[in-house]
Amino acid sequence: MNIFSQKLKIFFLILIIFNTLLSAYWLINGDIHYDVDVSRDFLVMEDIIENNHFTLLGPRSGAIPGIFHGPLWFYINLPAFFLGKGDPLIVGWFWFCLSVFFLLLVFWVTKKLFDTEVAFLSTLLLSANSIINPSIGLKNFYNPYGAVFLTPLFFWLFHRYINSLKAKYLIFSLFTLGFIIQFQMAFGIPILIALTVFLGYLLFIKRKLIHFLSYLILLIPISTFILFDIKHDWLQYKALIRFLSQNSSSGNILNIFQDRIRVLFFDFFDFLSPGKNILTIFQAIFFLVVLIIGIKSNNNPKRKVYILFSIIFFGFWVVSLFYQGGTGNYFWPLLPLAVIVFCSFYRVLKARIFLGVFCLLYLVNVYAGISAIMDFETDVDRRGPHSWAFNLYVAKKIYADAKVDFGYFNFSPDRYAYQQRYAMSYAKKYSPNLNSFSFVKKPLTYLVEVDPPKDRPDLNGTSWRISDVGIDRLPDQIFRFDFIQVEKYFLNNEEIKIEPNAYLLDKAFLR
C-alpha cells in the first residue's frame, strides 16, 4: 500500500532539514563534544601540520593492546583543520557537512535497494536519530564515524555483487570494506571474516572461486598497517600474536553469549531506540520478528536484502563470541543498515501497523535529541569536561592571568590530559605577545590539574606534582574552574633546576 503523496514527501523533507539543523545546535552555540578521542585527534593533526610528522598509525585500538586503527580519519579531517587554522569549530562544521552528505548517501542507497518511499522514511528516522551525535561520546565524530558513513555504500555494493556475480562489484565492496577497517577494525574485521565464510560457500556452488582474487584489492586500504610493521619490526603483528597466545582460552562461552544477547537487545537497539527501557526491548523484538517474516516470505521481492543483512548483522555477533572482552560501540556501523531495514518493513507489514511503530520510534528519537539540547548549559563555565568551549575558556583565563611568558604542565587521572593540552596550545592564538612552554618550568609556571573521580580520590595530581614535575610545596595561588584546578607558582632558580620527569606524557605519546 502506497500512502505517500507529493505533499507528504515535502513534509518529510522539511522534518529532515529541521532535524539536521537541530544537530547543529551545539555548533551554533560555539561548542563541540570534545572528549579524549577528539582532543587526541586535534593534537595529532597539529603535529602533522607543524612538524610534518605524517603518520601511518591511527588511534589506538581499545580491543587489543598494541594494535592501532588506520590513520585515514586524521587525513580526512586534516584539510578542515588546516584551513581552519586548528579551530575545532571549523572542524565541527566539517563534521556537520559530513553528516548531511551521510543522509544523502543513505537516501541514495535506500532508494537503490528499495524505493523512494522507504528512502524518505530511512532518512527521516536517521536524521532524528543523529540529532544527539554531536553531544555524546559513543555516537560522535571520531574514527568509527568513518565506518558508519561507509557501511551503507559497502552493503549496496556487496548486494549488487550477490545479484550479478560481477567481480567489479566484489572488488569495489572489498575496497570499501578495507577503508571501513581503517576506521574501525573491531567492526570491519569481523564483517570480513563473516563474509569470507559466506563467499566461500557462494563461490564454490557458483564455481566462481577465482573471484577470491578480488581480495587483493584489500592491500591498498590496509597498506598503512603493512608499511608501519615493515618499518617497525612487525610491531603490531607481534602484538596480535601475543594477544592471541595469551587469550587462547575460550573462557566461559555461556557468559560471553549472555553478554552479547544483553548488548544486542539493550546496547545496540538503544542506539535505535534510546532509553534502555521496555520500549527498547519492544523495538528489538519487533525488528527481529519482522525481519524473520520478511526472510520467510517467498513473495517478498527484497528477500535477498534481508538475507544479506542477516548474514552481516548476525555474522558480526557470532564472530564477536570469539573475543572475550566487551564490544563497546563496535556495532555502531550496523545502525544505518538497521534503520534502512526497519523502514523497509513498510513494504512487509500493513501500513497502519508499521506507521504506528515508526511514529513511536521517530518521536522517541526526537525527544532524546531535544532533551539533550535542553540539558545543554548556556553558561560556558558549567558545560563539563567534554566541552571544547569550557576547556578553551580555562586556557584563556590562564593566558589572561599570566601577563608574561610562562611554562605549564597538564595532568588528568588518565595521565593523557589531551583536552587541556590542546586547549592550551590553541589558546596561544589569542595572546600572540605571550610565549608559553608546554611541560617546561619557567619562573612563572602553571599546573592544570583535572579532579579525580569521586570514587577514586587517590588519583589526584599530588604525587604527579611532587615526583614528575618536581614541585614539592603549596602553590602561590589557586584558581578553580568546576572540575579543573589551576595552580600558579613563582619558581626560584633552585626549583627550576629540578628537572621534570623526561618521560612525562607529552606529544610523543599521542595514542
Coordinates of C-alpha atoms in Angstrom, one line a residue:
M1 CA 0.0 0.0 0.0
N2 CA 1.4 3.4 -1.0
I3 CA 0.1 6.3 1.0
F4 CA 2.9 8.7 0.0
S5 CA 1.7 11.9 -1.7
Q6 CA 4.0 14.6 -3.0
K7 CA 2.9 16.9 -0.1
L8 CA 3.8 14.2 2.4
K9 CA 7.3 13.9 0.8
I10 CA 7.7 17.7 1.1
F11 CA 6.7 17.5 4.7
F12 CA 9.2 14.7 5.4
L13 CA 11.9 16.8 3.7
I14 CA 11.1 19.8 6.0
L15 CA 11.3 17.5 9.0
I16 CA 14.7 16.1 7.8
I17 CA 16.0 19.7 7.4
F18 CA 14.7 20.6 10.8
N19 CA 16.3 17.6 12.5
T20 CA 19.6 18.3 10.7
L21 CA 19.6 21.9 11.9
L22 CA 18.9 20.7 15.5
S23 CA 22.1 18.6 15.3
A24 CA 24.0 21.8 14.6
Y25 CA 22.7 23.4 17.9
W26 CA 26.0 22.8 19.7
L27 CA 28.0 24.3 16.9
I28 CA 25.7 27.3 16.6
N29 CA 26.4 27.9 20.3
G30 CA 30.2 27.7 19.7
D31 CA 30.8 24.3 21.0
I32 CA 31.6 20.7 20.1
H33 CA 31.8 17.4 22.0
Y34 CA 35.4 17.3 23.0
D35 CA 36.5 14.1 24.7
V36 CA 39.8 12.3 25.0
D37 CA 39.5 10.8 21.4
V38 CA 38.6 14.1 19.8
S39 CA 41.3 16.1 21.5
R40 CA 43.8 13.5 20.7
D41 CA 42.9 13.8 17.1
F42 CA 43.5 17.5 17.2
L43 CA 46.9 17.1 18.8
V44 CA 47.9 14.5 16.1
M45 CA 46.8 16.8 13.3
E46 CA 48.6 19.8 14.9
D47 CA 51.7 17.7 15.0
I48 CA 51.3 16.7 11.3
I49 CA 51.0 20.3 10.2
E50 CA 53.6 21.9 12.4
N51 CA 56.2 19.2 12.3
N52 CA 55.4 17.3 9.1
H53 CA 55.1 14.2 11.2
F54 CA 52.9 12.2 8.8
T55 CA 51.7 9.1 10.5
L56 CA 51.0 5.5 9.3
L57 CA 49.1 4.9 12.6
G58 CA 45.7 6.0 13.7
P59 CA 44.1 5.9 17.2
R60 CA 44.9 3.0 19.5
S61 CA 42.5 0.1 19.4
G62 CA 40.6 -0.5 22.6
A63 CA 40.2 -4.2 21.9
I64 CA 43.8 -5.4 21.5
P65 CA 46.8 -3.8 23.3
G66 CA 49.5 -2.7 20.8
I67 CA 47.1 -2.6 17.8
F68 CA 46.1 0.7 16.2
H69 CA 43.4 1.8 13.7
G70 CA 44.4 3.2 10.4
P71 CA 45.2 7.0 10.1
L72 CA 42.6 7.7 7.4
W73 CA 40.3 9.7 9.9
F74 CA 43.2 12.1 10.6
Y75 CA 43.8 12.8 6.9
I76 CA 40.1 13.2 6.1
N77 CA 39.9 15.9 8.8
L78 CA 43.2 17.4 8.0
P79 CA 42.1 19.9 5.2
A80 CA 39.4 21.3 7.5
F81 CA 41.8 21.5 10.4
F82 CA 44.4 23.2 8.2
L83 CA 42.0 25.7 6.6
G84 CA 40.5 26.5 10.0
K85 CA 44.0 27.0 11.5
G86 CA 43.3 24.4 14.1
D87 CA 39.9 25.8 15.2
P88 CA 37.8 22.8 16.4
L89 CA 34.6 24.7 15.5
I90 CA 35.7 24.8 11.8
V91 CA 36.3 21.0 12.0
G92 CA 32.9 20.7 13.7
W93 CA 31.2 22.4 10.8
F94 CA 33.1 20.0 8.5
W95 CA 31.6 17.2 10.6
F96 CA 28.2 18.8 10.1
C97 CA 28.7 18.7 6.3
L98 CA 29.7 15.1 6.6
S99 CA 26.5 14.3 8.4
V100 CA 24.5 16.0 5.7
F101 CA 26.3 14.0 3.0
F102 CA 25.7 10.9 5.0
L103 CA 22.0 11.4 5.0
L104 CA 22.1 12.0 1.2
L105 CA 24.1 8.7 0.8
V106 CA 21.6 6.8 2.9
F107 CA 18.7 8.2 0.8
W108 CA 20.5 7.2 -2.4
V109 CA 21.5 3.7 -1.2
T110 CA 18.0 3.0 0.2
K111 CA 16.3 4.1 -3.0
K112 CA 18.6 1.7 -4.9
L113 CA 17.8 -1.1 -2.5
F114 CA 14.1 -0.4 -2.1
D115 CA 12.3 2.7 -3.4
T116 CA 11.8 6.4 -2.8
E117 CA 9.2 6.0 -0.1
V118 CA 11.5 3.8 2.0
A119 CA 14.4 6.2 1.3
F120 CA 12.4 9.1 2.7
L121 CA 11.4 7.1 5.8
S122 CA 15.0 5.9 6.4
T123 CA 16.5 9.4 6.0
L124 CA 13.8 10.9 8.3
L125 CA 14.4 8.4 11.1
L126 CA 18.2 8.6 10.8
S127 CA 18.1 12.4 10.8
A128 CA 16.2 12.3 14.1
N129 CA 18.5 9.6 15.5
S130 CA 21.5 11.7 14.6
I131 CA 20.4 14.9 16.5
I132 CA 22.4 13.8 19.6
N133 CA 25.5 12.6 17.6
P134 CA 27.4 15.9 18.4
S135 CA 26.7 15.7 22.1
I136 CA 27.5 12.2 23.4
G137 CA 30.6 10.1 23.5
L138 CA 29.6 6.7 21.9
K139 CA 27.9 8.2 18.8
N140 CA 30.3 11.0 18.0
F141 CA 32.6 12.4 15.3
Y142 CA 35.8 10.3 15.7
N143 CA 37.3 7.5 13.7
P144 CA 34.4 5.0 14.0
Y145 CA 32.1 7.5 12.3
G146 CA 34.0 6.9 9.1
A147 CA 32.9 3.2 9.3
V148 CA 29.3 4.3 9.9
F149 CA 29.5 6.6 6.9
L150 CA 30.8 3.9 4.5
T151 CA 28.8 0.8 5.7
P152 CA 25.6 1.6 3.6
L153 CA 27.7 2.0 0.5
F154 CA 29.6 -1.2 1.2
F155 CA 26.3 -3.0 1.7
W156 CA 24.8 -1.8 -1.5
L157 CA 28.0 -2.8 -3.5
F158 CA 28.0 -6.2 -2.0
H159 CA 24.3 -6.7 -2.7
R160 CA 25.0 -5.8 -6.3
Y161 CA 27.6 -8.4 -6.4
I162 CA 25.4 -11.1 -5.0
N163 CA 22.7 -10.3 -7.6
S164 CA 25.0 -10.0 -10.6
L165 CA 28.2 -12.0 -9.6
K166 CA 30.2 -9.4 -11.5
A167 CA 33.6 -9.3 -10.0
K168 CA 33.9 -5.5 -10.2
Y169 CA 31.2 -5.1 -7.5
L170 CA 33.1 -7.5 -5.2
I171 CA 36.2 -5.5 -5.8
F172 CA 34.5 -2.2 -5.1
S173 CA 32.8 -3.6 -2.0
L174 CA 36.0 -5.1 -0.6
F175 CA 37.8 -1.9 -1.3
T176 CA 35.2 0.0 0.7
L177 CA 35.4 -2.6 3.5
G178 CA 39.1 -2.1 3.6
F179 CA 38.6 1.6 4.4
I180 CA 36.0 0.6 7.0
I181 CA 38.7 -1.5 8.6
Q182 CA 40.9 1.7 8.6
F183 CA 38.3 3.5 10.6
Q184 CA 37.1 0.7 12.9
M185 CA 38.9 -2.6 12.9
A186 CA 36.7 -4.1 15.6
F187 CA 33.8 -3.8 13.2
G188 CA 35.4 -4.3 9.8
I189 CA 37.5 -7.4 10.5
P190 CA 34.5 -9.4 12.0
I191 CA 32.5 -8.4 8.9
L192 CA 35.3 -9.5 6.6
I193 CA 35.5 -12.9 8.4
A194 CA 31.7 -13.4 8.2
L195 CA 31.6 -12.5 4.6
T196 CA 34.6 -14.7 3.7
V197 CA 32.8 -17.7 5.1
F198 CA 29.7 -16.8 3.2
L199 CA 31.6 -16.1 0.0
G200 CA 33.4 -19.4 0.3
Y201 CA 30.1 -21.2 0.1
L202 CA 28.6 -19.0 -2.6
L203 CA 31.6 -19.0 -4.9
F204 CA 32.0 -22.8 -4.5
I205 CA 28.4 -23.6 -5.6
K206 CA 28.6 -20.9 -8.3
R207 CA 32.0 -22.2 -9.5
K208 CA 33.5 -18.7 -9.2
L209 CA 36.4 -19.4 -6.8
I210 CA 38.6 -17.2 -9.0
H211 CA 36.7 -14.2 -7.6
F212 CA 38.7 -14.7 -4.4
L213 CA 41.5 -12.9 -6.2
S214 CA 39.4 -9.8 -5.6
Y215 CA 40.7 -9.8 -2.0
L216 CA 44.0 -8.5 -3.4
I217 CA 42.3 -5.0 -3.5
L218 CA 42.4 -5.0 0.3
L219 CA 46.2 -4.4 0.0
I220 CA 45.5 -0.8 -0.9
P221 CA 43.5 0.3 2.1
I222 CA 45.4 -1.8 4.6
S223 CA 48.8 -0.8 3.2
T224 CA 49.4 1.7 6.1
F225 CA 49.3 -1.3 8.5
I226 CA 51.8 -3.2 6.4
L227 CA 54.1 -0.3 5.8
F228 CA 54.2 0.5 9.5
D229 CA 55.0 -3.0 10.5
I230 CA 57.7 -3.4 7.9
K231 CA 59.4 -0.2 9.2
H232 CA 59.0 -1.2 12.9
D233 CA 59.9 -4.9 13.0
W234 CA 56.4 -6.2 12.8
L235 CA 55.3 -4.4 16.0
Q236 CA 51.6 -4.8 15.5
Y237 CA 51.8 -8.3 14.2
K238 CA 53.7 -9.3 17.3
A239 CA 51.2 -7.6 19.5
L240 CA 48.4 -9.5 17.8
I241 CA 50.2 -12.9 18.2
R242 CA 50.9 -12.1 21.8
F243 CA 47.2 -11.3 22.4
L244 CA 46.1 -14.5 20.7
S245 CA 48.5 -16.6 22.6
Q246 CA 47.6 -15.0 26.0
N247 CA 43.9 -15.2 25.3
S248 CA 43.8 -18.7 23.6
S249 CA 41.4 -19.9 26.3
S250 CA 37.8 -19.8 25.1
G251 CA 36.6 -18.6 28.5
N252 CA 33.1 -19.2 29.6
I253 CA 31.2 -19.2 26.3
L254 CA 27.9 -19.1 28.1
N255 CA 28.9 -15.8 29.9
I256 CA 30.1 -14.3 26.6
F257 CA 26.9 -15.4 24.8
Q258 CA 24.8 -13.9 27.6
D259 CA 26.7 -10.7 27.4
R260 CA 26.3 -10.5 23.6
I261 CA 22.5 -11.0 24.0
R262 CA 22.4 -8.2 26.5
V263 CA 24.5 -5.9 24.3
L264 CA 22.3 -6.7 21.3
F265 CA 18.9 -6.1 23.0
F266 CA 20.0 -3.2 25.2
D267 CA 23.1 -1.5 23.8
F268 CA 22.6 -1.9 20.0
F269 CA 18.9 -1.3 20.0
D270 CA 19.4 1.6 22.4
F271 CA 21.2 3.3 19.5
L272 CA 18.0 2.8 17.5
S273 CA 15.5 3.4 20.4
P274 CA 17.3 5.5 23.1
G275 CA 16.5 4.9 26.7
K276 CA 17.4 1.2 27.5
N277 CA 13.8 0.7 28.7
I278 CA 10.8 -1.5 27.8
L279 CA 10.4 0.3 24.5
T280 CA 14.0 -0.6 23.6
I281 CA 13.2 -4.3 24.1
F282 CA 9.9 -4.0 22.2
Q283 CA 11.7 -2.4 19.2
A284 CA 14.3 -5.1 19.3
I285 CA 11.7 -7.9 19.3
F286 CA 9.6 -6.1 16.7
F287 CA 12.7 -5.7 14.5
L288 CA 13.8 -9.3 14.7
V289 CA 10.4 -10.8 14.3
V290 CA 9.5 -8.8 11.2
L291 CA 13.0 -9.5 9.8
I292 CA 12.3 -13.2 10.1
I293 CA 8.8 -12.7 8.5
G294 CA 10.5 -10.8 5.6
I295 CA 13.0 -13.6 5.1
K296 CA 10.4 -16.4 5.2
S297 CA 8.1 -14.7 2.8
N298 CA 8.7 -16.1 -0.7
N299 CA 6.6 -13.3 -2.1
N300 CA 9.0 -10.7 -0.8
P301 CA 10.9 -9.2 -3.7
K302 CA 13.6 -7.9 -1.3
R303 CA 14.1 -11.1 0.5
K304 CA 17.8 -11.2 -0.6
V305 CA 18.4 -7.8 1.0
Y306 CA 17.1 -9.2 4.3
I307 CA 19.2 -12.4 4.0
L308 CA 22.3 -10.4 3.3
F309 CA 21.6 -8.0 6.2
S310 CA 21.1 -11.0 8.5
I311 CA 24.5 -12.5 7.4
I312 CA 26.3 -9.3 8.1
F313 CA 24.3 -8.4 11.3
F314 CA 24.3 -11.8 13.0
G315 CA 27.7 -12.7 11.5
F316 CA 29.2 -9.8 13.4
W317 CA 27.7 -11.0 16.7
V318 CA 28.8 -14.6 16.1
V319 CA 32.4 -13.6 15.3
S320 CA 32.4 -11.4 18.4
L321 CA 31.8 -14.5 20.5
F322 CA 35.5 -15.4 20.0
Y323 CA 36.5 -12.2 21.7
Q324 CA 36.2 -12.3 25.5
G325 CA 36.2 -8.5 26.0
G326 CA 33.4 -6.0 25.8
T327 CA 32.1 -4.9 22.4
G328 CA 32.0 -1.2 23.3
N329 CA 30.2 0.6 20.5
Y330 CA 31.9 -1.6 17.8
F331 CA 28.4 -2.3 16.4
W332 CA 27.7 1.3 15.7
P333 CA 28.2 1.0 11.9
L334 CA 25.3 -1.5 11.8
L335 CA 22.9 1.2 12.9
P336 CA 22.3 2.8 9.4
L337 CA 21.7 -0.6 7.9
A338 CA 19.2 -1.4 10.7
V339 CA 17.4 1.9 10.1
I340 CA 17.1 1.1 6.4
V341 CA 15.9 -2.4 7.0
F342 CA 13.4 -1.2 9.7
C343 CA 11.9 1.3 7.4
S344 CA 11.6 -1.2 4.6
F345 CA 9.2 -3.1 6.9
Y346 CA 6.7 -0.6 5.4
R347 CA 6.6 -3.0 2.4
V348 CA 6.2 -6.1 4.6
L349 CA 3.5 -5.0 7.2
K350 CA 0.2 -3.3 6.9
A351 CA 0.7 0.4 6.7
R352 CA -1.2 1.2 9.9
I353 CA 0.9 -1.2 12.0
F354 CA 4.2 -0.1 10.5
L355 CA 3.4 3.7 10.7
G356 CA 2.3 3.3 14.3
V357 CA 5.6 1.7 15.3
F358 CA 7.6 4.1 13.1
C359 CA 6.0 7.2 14.6
L360 CA 6.6 6.0 18.1
L361 CA 10.3 5.3 17.3
Y362 CA 10.6 8.7 15.5
L363 CA 9.2 10.6 18.4
V364 CA 11.5 8.8 20.9
N365 CA 14.5 9.8 18.9
V366 CA 13.3 13.4 18.5
Y367 CA 12.6 13.5 22.3
A368 CA 16.1 12.3 23.0
G369 CA 17.6 14.9 20.8
I370 CA 15.5 17.8 22.2
S371 CA 16.3 16.6 25.7
A372 CA 20.0 16.8 25.0
I373 CA 19.5 20.3 23.7
M374 CA 17.5 21.3 26.7
D375 CA 20.2 19.9 29.0
F376 CA 22.9 22.0 27.3
E377 CA 24.3 24.6 29.7
T378 CA 24.2 28.1 28.4
D379 CA 27.0 29.1 30.9
V380 CA 30.3 28.0 29.4
D381 CA 31.9 27.5 32.8
R382 CA 29.3 24.8 33.6
R383 CA 29.5 22.7 30.5
G384 CA 31.7 20.0 31.9
P385 CA 34.8 18.1 30.8
H386 CA 33.7 17.2 27.3
S387 CA 33.0 20.8 26.1
W388 CA 35.5 22.5 23.8
A389 CA 34.2 25.9 24.8
F390 CA 34.8 25.2 28.5
N391 CA 38.4 23.9 28.1
L392 CA 39.2 26.9 25.9
Y393 CA 37.6 29.2 28.5
V394 CA 40.0 27.8 31.2
A395 CA 43.0 28.1 28.9
K396 CA 42.2 31.7 28.0
K397 CA 41.9 32.6 31.7
I398 CA 45.4 31.3 32.3
Y399 CA 46.9 33.3 29.4
A400 CA 45.0 36.4 30.7
D401 CA 46.4 35.9 34.2
A402 CA 50.0 35.3 33.1
K403 CA 50.9 38.7 31.6
V404 CA 54.4 37.3 31.0
D405 CA 55.9 34.2 29.4
F406 CA 55.2 31.0 31.3
G407 CA 55.5 27.3 31.5
Y408 CA 52.7 24.8 32.2
F409 CA 52.1 21.2 32.9
N410 CA 48.8 19.3 32.3
F411 CA 47.5 16.5 34.5
S412 CA 44.4 14.3 34.4
P413 CA 43.7 11.0 36.2
D414 CA 44.3 9.0 33.0
R415 CA 47.6 10.9 32.6
Y416 CA 46.8 11.9 29.0
A417 CA 45.2 15.3 29.6
Y418 CA 44.6 15.7 25.8
Q419 CA 41.7 18.0 26.2
Q420 CA 43.5 20.6 28.3
R421 CA 46.7 20.3 26.3
Y422 CA 45.2 21.1 23.0
A423 CA 43.1 23.9 24.5
M424 CA 46.3 25.4 26.0
S425 CA 48.1 25.1 22.7
Y426 CA 45.3 26.6 20.7
A427 CA 44.7 29.5 23.2
K428 CA 48.1 30.9 22.2
K429 CA 46.4 32.4 19.2
Y430 CA 44.5 34.8 21.5
S431 CA 47.7 36.0 23.2
P432 CA 50.3 36.5 20.4
N433 CA 52.6 38.5 22.6
L434 CA 53.0 35.7 25.1
N435 CA 55.2 32.7 24.8
S436 CA 54.1 29.5 26.6
F437 CA 56.1 26.4 27.1
S438 CA 54.4 23.0 27.5
F439 CA 55.9 20.7 30.1
V440 CA 58.7 23.2 30.8
K441 CA 59.4 25.0 34.1
K442 CA 59.7 28.8 33.9
P443 CA 59.8 31.5 36.7
L444 CA 56.0 31.6 36.2
T445 CA 54.6 28.1 36.0
Y446 CA 51.0 26.8 36.0
L447 CA 49.9 23.3 36.8
V448 CA 46.5 22.5 35.2
E449 CA 45.0 19.5 37.1
V450 CA 41.8 17.7 36.4
D451 CA 40.0 16.4 39.5
P452 CA 40.0 12.7 40.1
P453 CA 36.7 10.7 40.0
K454 CA 34.7 11.0 43.3
D455 CA 35.2 7.3 44.0
R456 CA 39.0 7.4 43.3
P457 CA 40.3 10.4 45.3
D458 CA 43.8 8.7 45.2
L459 CA 44.1 9.6 41.5
N460 CA 44.8 13.2 42.3
G461 CA 47.8 15.2 41.0
T462 CA 49.7 15.4 44.2
S463 CA 52.2 12.6 43.6
W464 CA 52.5 13.7 39.9
R465 CA 53.4 17.2 41.0
I466 CA 56.0 16.1 43.5
S467 CA 57.6 13.1 41.7
D468 CA 57.2 14.0 38.0
V469 CA 57.0 17.8 37.8
G470 CA 59.4 18.3 40.8
I471 CA 57.5 20.8 42.8
D472 CA 57.1 19.9 46.5
R473 CA 55.3 22.9 48.0
L474 CA 51.9 24.6 48.0
P475 CA 51.1 26.9 45.1
D476 CA 51.3 30.6 45.4
Q477 CA 47.7 30.9 44.0
I478 CA 44.9 28.6 43.1
F479 CA 42.1 29.0 40.6
R480 CA 39.1 26.7 40.4
F481 CA 37.1 26.1 37.3
D482 CA 34.5 23.5 38.0
F483 CA 36.4 20.2 37.9
I484 CA 39.8 21.8 37.0
Q485 CA 42.2 23.3 39.5
V486 CA 44.9 25.6 38.2
E487 CA 47.9 26.1 40.5
K488 CA 50.1 29.1 40.0
Y489 CA 53.8 29.0 41.0
F490 CA 56.5 31.6 41.1
L491 CA 59.6 29.4 41.0
N492 CA 63.1 30.4 42.0
N493 CA 66.2 29.2 40.3
E494 CA 66.7 26.2 42.6
E495 CA 63.2 25.0 41.9
I496 CA 63.6 25.5 38.2
K497 CA 66.8 23.4 38.2
I498 CA 64.9 20.4 39.4
E499 CA 64.3 18.7 36.1
P500 CA 60.8 17.3 35.4
N501 CA 60.4 13.6 34.5
A502 CA 61.7 13.3 31.0
Y503 CA 59.0 10.7 30.3
L504 CA 56.0 12.8 31.2
L505 CA 53.3 12.2 28.7
D506 CA 53.6 14.9 26.0
K507 CA 53.3 14.9 22.3
A508 CA 55.4 11.8 21.8
F509 CA 52.6 9.8 23.5
L510 CA 49.6 10.8 21.4
R511 CA 47.7 7.5 21.1

